[in-house]
Amino acid sequence: MIHSLVEVAYLAAIVLFILALYWMNDPKSARRSVSAGVAAMALAIAATWSRPEVVHHAWIIIALLGGVVVGVPLSRVALTAVPQRTALSHAFGGLAAGLVGTAKYYMWLGEDPSELTGFRMTAIVVETLLGFLTLTGSLMAAGKLHGVSWIPQRPVIYPMQNFSNLGLLLTALAIGIFLIVNPTGSVLAFPALIVLSLAFGVLLIIPIGGADMPTVISILNAYAGLSAVAMGFVLDSRLLVVAGALDGASGLILSIIMCRAMNRSFTNVLFGGFGQVQEVAAAGGEDRHYKEETIEGAAQTLEMARFVIIVPGYGMAVAHAQHRVSELYDQLTARGTTVKFVIHPVAGRMPGHMNVLLAEAEIPYDDIVEMDDMNPDMGQVDVALIIGANDVVNPAAKEKKGCPIYGMPIIEAHRAKTVFAIKRGKSTGFAGIENDLYFRDETFMLFGDAKDVVGELTKQLAVDAAA
Ligand code: NAP
């Protein structure tokens, strides 16, 4: 009876996991999606705990308390730190998979080596390899994104790098095959598999520069999911197989979408070989000058515009300017101006970063458009207002061969009739290169913190409307 109930609970959890992913497709149902995911996980834990063969309850309570102690502070990090937090979550997933694979191998080895069938050994090898490489790879990615001082932020490149990485991976695979064929053949084989997997995770990440890190994090998500699938086979848990497959597949799809968004080769990401960006073709700005505009002047231009696009970027998040931006949107639309928010897939510091902030500020979803849908109509835009965005509107991505973002699709704000760019000073964006857009004839800078400048603009529009 209890087993049937557990199976029904697992089925319900699987359905909830699938619904959670499906609802994540649309910002309107995203909150429901999170609730469904939490409910699915709670159901899965409760059902597993209630199985009669689970007798060591103290260990489960200790694990739950450990999860709470680590998880609650992690859930409170600033939105800008979510990418590294996500990478840490993948690291924990990888660690769990790697430890389960190791425990199961040594358990069966000690109790009855005949249990280490070819199928089980294949699952254990895949789980251990992917689990441990996800652990170190994710820790490196989190450290790079968080700016940990002893982890180099720039890509670390050395001769024959791809060749030696591939050699390491092939050695790990050869040891894995040896273990599958002959699980008891050598006491050194399994520890060697663990060490090589841990080393491969580090080597996979060090050649990758910051601008490519989002794609790497989503590929690590896929690796964590695949290791969970293997863990499901090892533990004979259909729920884990399905949940891991959903996780792995969604990570893989997100990686492909992001590779397209950044014009990166997916195969290179898979093998960690796409850090070989040319050195920055940044300079050339010494004799170039920014043109500045006053708040009054910018407000006047906005008042005359029929079609305005707003391009939010990382700076809007840093300034917590989304609510002020929403007030500006209200002012403009009240005048009959068409206003659209154009979102680049990698704007900010995590996929969907801008969408989350705009949803929080209650911007209508219908006025949020994607880069690919807007670019063809860019010539009709009267004003493009760039709020704390830099790399995602940098024409160098189209024009400067050899620069780190060359080939990345951009929001073509430079084709709008007038561009206003809000930023605090002359710093570069995440990729560390100067933005040609800021020096073009049609561009005027509004220097200052995004929250202050947008607030002043809104006030000026209100004053003008009242006059
Ligand atoms: P960005 O290139 O990082 O540029 C942000 C700009 O905002 C900077 O030029 C900065 O200039 C300005 N800024 C910072 N604080 C500000 C404030 N308080 N008020 C006004 N401006 C402020 O941002 P982006 O255009 O959104 O591009 C995202 C970049 O991050 C891409 O290179 C992407 O590959 C990378 N990335 C994305 C993800 C992801 O998943 N979305 C994850 C990791 C990395 P000042 O300092 O002069 O103000």
mmCIF file of N, CA and C and ligand atoms in Angstrom, residues 211 214 258 262 313-315 318-319 346-351 388-392 422-430 448-450, ligand 1:
data_model
loop_
_atom_site.group_PDB
_atom_site.id
_atom_site.type_symbol
_atom_site.label_atom_id
_atom_site.label_comp_id
_atom_site.label_asym_id
_atom_site.label_seq_id
_atom_site.Cartn_x
_atom_site.Cartn_y
_atom_site.Cartn_z
ATOM 1 N N ALA A 211 32.564 37.352 -20.405
ATOM 2 C CA ALA A 211 31.420 37.590 -21.274
ATOM 3 C C ALA A 211 30.766 36.283 -21.711
ATOM 4 N N PRO A 214 27.812 33.261 -18.909
ATOM 5 C CA PRO A 214 26.420 32.825 -18.804
ATOM 6 C C PRO A 214 26.163 31.517 -19.553
ATOM 7 N N MET A 258 21.503 30.660 -25.837
ATOM 8 C CA MET A 258 22.489 31.686 -25.476
ATOM 9 C C MET A 258 23.656 31.706 -26.456
ATOM 10 N N MET A 262 24.839 34.940 -28.508
ATOM 11 C CA MET A 262 26.185 35.517 -28.410
ATOM 12 C C MET A 262 27.053 35.101 -29.590
ATOM 13 N N GLY A 313 19.765 47.606 -19.204
ATOM 14 C CA GLY A 313 20.940 46.742 -19.083
ATOM 15 C C GLY A 313 21.329 46.611 -17.622
ATOM 16 N N TYR A 314 22.501 46.071 -17.423
ATOM 17 C CA TYR A 314 22.975 45.767 -16.071
ATOM 18 C C TYR A 314 22.913 46.990 -15.145
ATOM 19 N N GLY A 315 23.207 48.177 -15.698
ATOM 20 C CA GLY A 315 23.210 49.398 -14.880
ATOM 21 C C GLY A 315 21.840 49.703 -14.283
ATOM 22 N N VAL A 318 21.763 47.590 -11.229
ATOM 23 C CA VAL A 318 22.643 48.108 -10.175
ATOM 24 C C VAL A 318 21.974 49.298 -9.476
ATOM 25 N N ALA A 319 21.332 50.155 -10.276
ATOM 26 C CA ALA A 319 20.739 51.376 -9.725
ATOM 27 C C ALA A 319 19.375 51.120 -9.080
ATOM 28 N N VAL A 346 21.151 38.321 -23.275
ATOM 29 C CA VAL A 346 22.154 38.280 -22.200
ATOM 30 C C VAL A 346 22.346 39.649 -21.534
ATOM 31 N N ALA A 347 21.316 40.494 -21.597
ATOM 32 C CA ALA A 347 21.407 41.771 -20.865
ATOM 33 C C ALA A 347 21.425 41.478 -19.375
ATOM 34 N N GLY A 348 22.163 42.282 -18.621
ATOM 35 C CA GLY A 348 22.255 42.052 -17.178
ATOM 36 C C GLY A 348 23.259 40.962 -16.868
ATOM 37 N N ARG A 349 23.001 40.195 -15.839
ATOM 38 C CA ARG A 349 23.977 39.177 -15.428
ATOM 39 C C ARG A 349 23.395 37.783 -15.341
ATOM 40 N N MET A 350 22.151 37.601 -15.816
ATOM 41 C CA MET A 350 21.611 36.244 -15.882
ATOM 42 C C MET A 350 20.496 36.241 -16.921
ATOM 43 N N PRO A 351 20.227 35.089 -17.525
ATOM 44 C CA PRO A 351 19.146 35.045 -18.504
ATOM 45 C C PRO A 351 17.835 35.482 -17.837
ATOM 46 N N GLY A 388 21.687 52.082 -18.644
ATOM 47 C CA GLY A 388 22.678 51.185 -18.037
ATOM 48 C C GLY A 388 23.002 49.963 -18.863
ATOM 49 N N ALA A 389 22.824 50.061 -20.184
ATOM 50 C CA ALA A 389 23.229 48.937 -21.051
ATOM 51 C C ALA A 389 24.474 49.365 -21.811
ATOM 52 N N ASN A 390 25.319 48.421 -22.143
ATOM 53 C CA ASN A 390 26.546 48.771 -22.850
ATOM 54 C C ASN A 390 26.858 47.730 -23.936
ATOM 55 N N ASP A 391 27.333 46.553 -23.534
ATOM 56 C CA ASP A 391 27.733 45.546 -24.527
ATOM 57 C C ASP A 391 26.593 45.187 -25.486
ATOM 58 N N VAL A 392 25.366 45.151 -24.951
ATOM 59 C CA VAL A 392 24.259 44.626 -25.769
ATOM 60 C C VAL A 392 23.828 45.613 -26.865
ATOM 61 N N ILE A 422 22.080 56.541 -20.739
ATOM 62 C CA ILE A 422 22.260 56.884 -19.321
ATOM 63 C C ILE A 422 23.304 55.960 -18.722
ATOM 64 N N LYS A 423 24.372 56.515 -18.205
ATOM 65 C CA LYS A 423 25.356 55.759 -17.429
ATOM 66 C C LYS A 423 26.082 56.732 -16.522
ATOM 67 N N ARG A 424 26.812 56.197 -15.536
ATOM 68 C CA ARG A 424 27.399 57.092 -14.535
ATOM 69 C C ARG A 424 28.647 57.803 -15.038
ATOM 70 N N GLY A 425 29.435 57.098 -15.844
ATOM 71 C CA GLY A 425 30.697 57.689 -16.284
ATOM 72 C C GLY A 425 31.168 57.036 -17.558
ATOM 73 N N LYS A 426 32.495 56.911 -17.669
ATOM 74 C CA LYS A 426 33.031 56.440 -18.938
ATOM 75 C C LYS A 426 33.492 54.985 -18.876
ATOM 76 N N SER A 427 33.026 54.246 -17.864
ATOM 77 C CA SER A 427 33.470 52.848 -17.742
ATOM 78 C C SER A 427 32.933 52.022 -18.906
ATOM 79 N N THR A 428 33.673 50.950 -19.162
ATOM 80 C CA THR A 428 33.220 50.030 -20.212
ATOM 81 C C THR A 428 32.166 49.105 -19.636
ATOM 82 N N GLY A 429 31.604 48.250 -20.500
ATOM 83 C CA GLY A 429 30.641 47.246 -20.039
ATOM 84 C C GLY A 429 31.369 46.000 -19.572
ATOM 85 N N PHE A 430 30.638 44.917 -19.433
ATOM 86 C CA PHE A 430 31.168 43.672 -18.883
ATOM 87 C C PHE A 430 32.341 43.125 -19.704
ATOM 88 N N GLY A 448 24.982 59.999 -15.122
ATOM 89 C CA GLY A 448 24.459 59.970 -13.752
ATOM 90 C C GLY A 448 23.942 58.592 -13.425
ATOM 91 N N ASP A 449 23.596 58.395 -12.163
ATOM 92 C CA ASP A 449 23.015 57.128 -11.750
ATOM 93 C C ASP A 449 21.652 56.943 -12.438
ATOM 94 N N ALA A 450 21.388 55.748 -12.927
ATOM 95 C CA ALA A 450 20.176 55.517 -13.728
ATOM 96 C C ALA A 450 18.906 55.923 -12.970
HETATM 97 P P1 NAP B 1 27.189 45.912 -19.348
HETATM 98 O O1 NAP B 1 27.815 45.703 -20.675
HETATM 99 O O2 NAP B 1 27.763 45.204 -18.180
HETATM 100 O O3 NAP B 1 27.154 47.489 -19.084
HETATM 101 C C1 NAP B 1 26.511 48.008 -17.969
HETATM 102 C C2 NAP B 1 26.707 49.500 -17.976
HETATM 103 O O4 NAP B 1 25.912 50.026 -16.933
HETATM 104 C C3 NAP B 1 28.150 49.904 -17.713
HETATM 105 O O5 NAP B 1 28.700 50.482 -18.856
HETATM 106 C C4 NAP B 1 28.060 50.908 -16.544
HETATM 107 O O6 NAP B 1 28.753 52.103 -16.890
HETATM 108 C C5 NAP B 1 26.565 51.168 -16.421
HETATM 109 N N1 NAP B 1 26.132 51.293 -15.037
HETATM 110 C C6 NAP B 1 26.525 50.581 -13.962
HETATM 111 N N2 NAP B 1 25.916 51.015 -12.852
HETATM 112 C C7 NAP B 1 25.107 52.031 -13.239
HETATM 113 C C8 NAP B 1 24.225 52.874 -12.549
HETATM 114 N N3 NAP B 1 24.032 52.785 -11.228
HETATM 115 N N4 NAP B 1 23.539 53.795 -13.248
HETATM 116 C C9 NAP B 1 23.739 53.917 -14.587
HETATM 117 N N5 NAP B 1 24.561 53.148 -15.294
HETATM 118 C C10 NAP B 1 25.244 52.202 -14.622
HETATM 119 O O7 NAP B 1 25.648 45.495 -19.366
HETATM 120 P P2 NAP B 1 24.717 44.935 -20.526
HETATM 121 O O8 NAP B 1 24.707 45.856 -21.693
HETATM 122 O O9 NAP B 1 23.433 44.598 -19.848
HETATM 123 O O10 NAP B 1 25.442 43.632 -21.047
HETATM 124 C C11 NAP B 1 25.505 42.467 -20.270
HETATM 125 C C12 NAP B 1 26.911 41.914 -20.322
HETATM 126 O O11 NAP B 1 27.058 40.981 -19.253
HETATM 127 C C13 NAP B 1 27.203 41.155 -21.603
HETATM 128 O O12 NAP B 1 28.566 41.294 -21.950
HETATM 129 C C14 NAP B 1 26.903 39.686 -21.203
HETATM 130 O O13 NAP B 1 27.583 38.755 -22.005
HETATM 131 C C15 NAP B 1 27.426 39.700 -19.786
HETATM 132 N N6 NAP B 1 26.835 38.692 -18.917
HETATM 133 C C16 NAP B 1 25.520 38.379 -19.061
HETATM 134 C C17 NAP B 1 24.966 37.438 -18.255
HETATM 135 C C18 NAP B 1 23.525 37.047 -18.483
HETATM 136 O O14 NAP B 1 23.194 35.886 -18.338
HETATM 137 N N7 NAP B 1 22.659 38.014 -18.809
HETATM 138 C C19 NAP B 1 25.732 36.826 -17.227
HETATM 139 C C20 NAP B 1 27.074 37.198 -17.074
HETATM 140 C C21 NAP B 1 27.613 38.133 -17.937
HETATM 141 P P3 NAP B 1 29.209 53.134 -15.755
HETATM 142 O O15 NAP B 1 30.005 52.346 -14.767
HETATM 143 O O16 NAP B 1 29.996 54.158 -16.491
HETATM 144 O O17 NAP B 1 27.960 53.690 -15.155
#
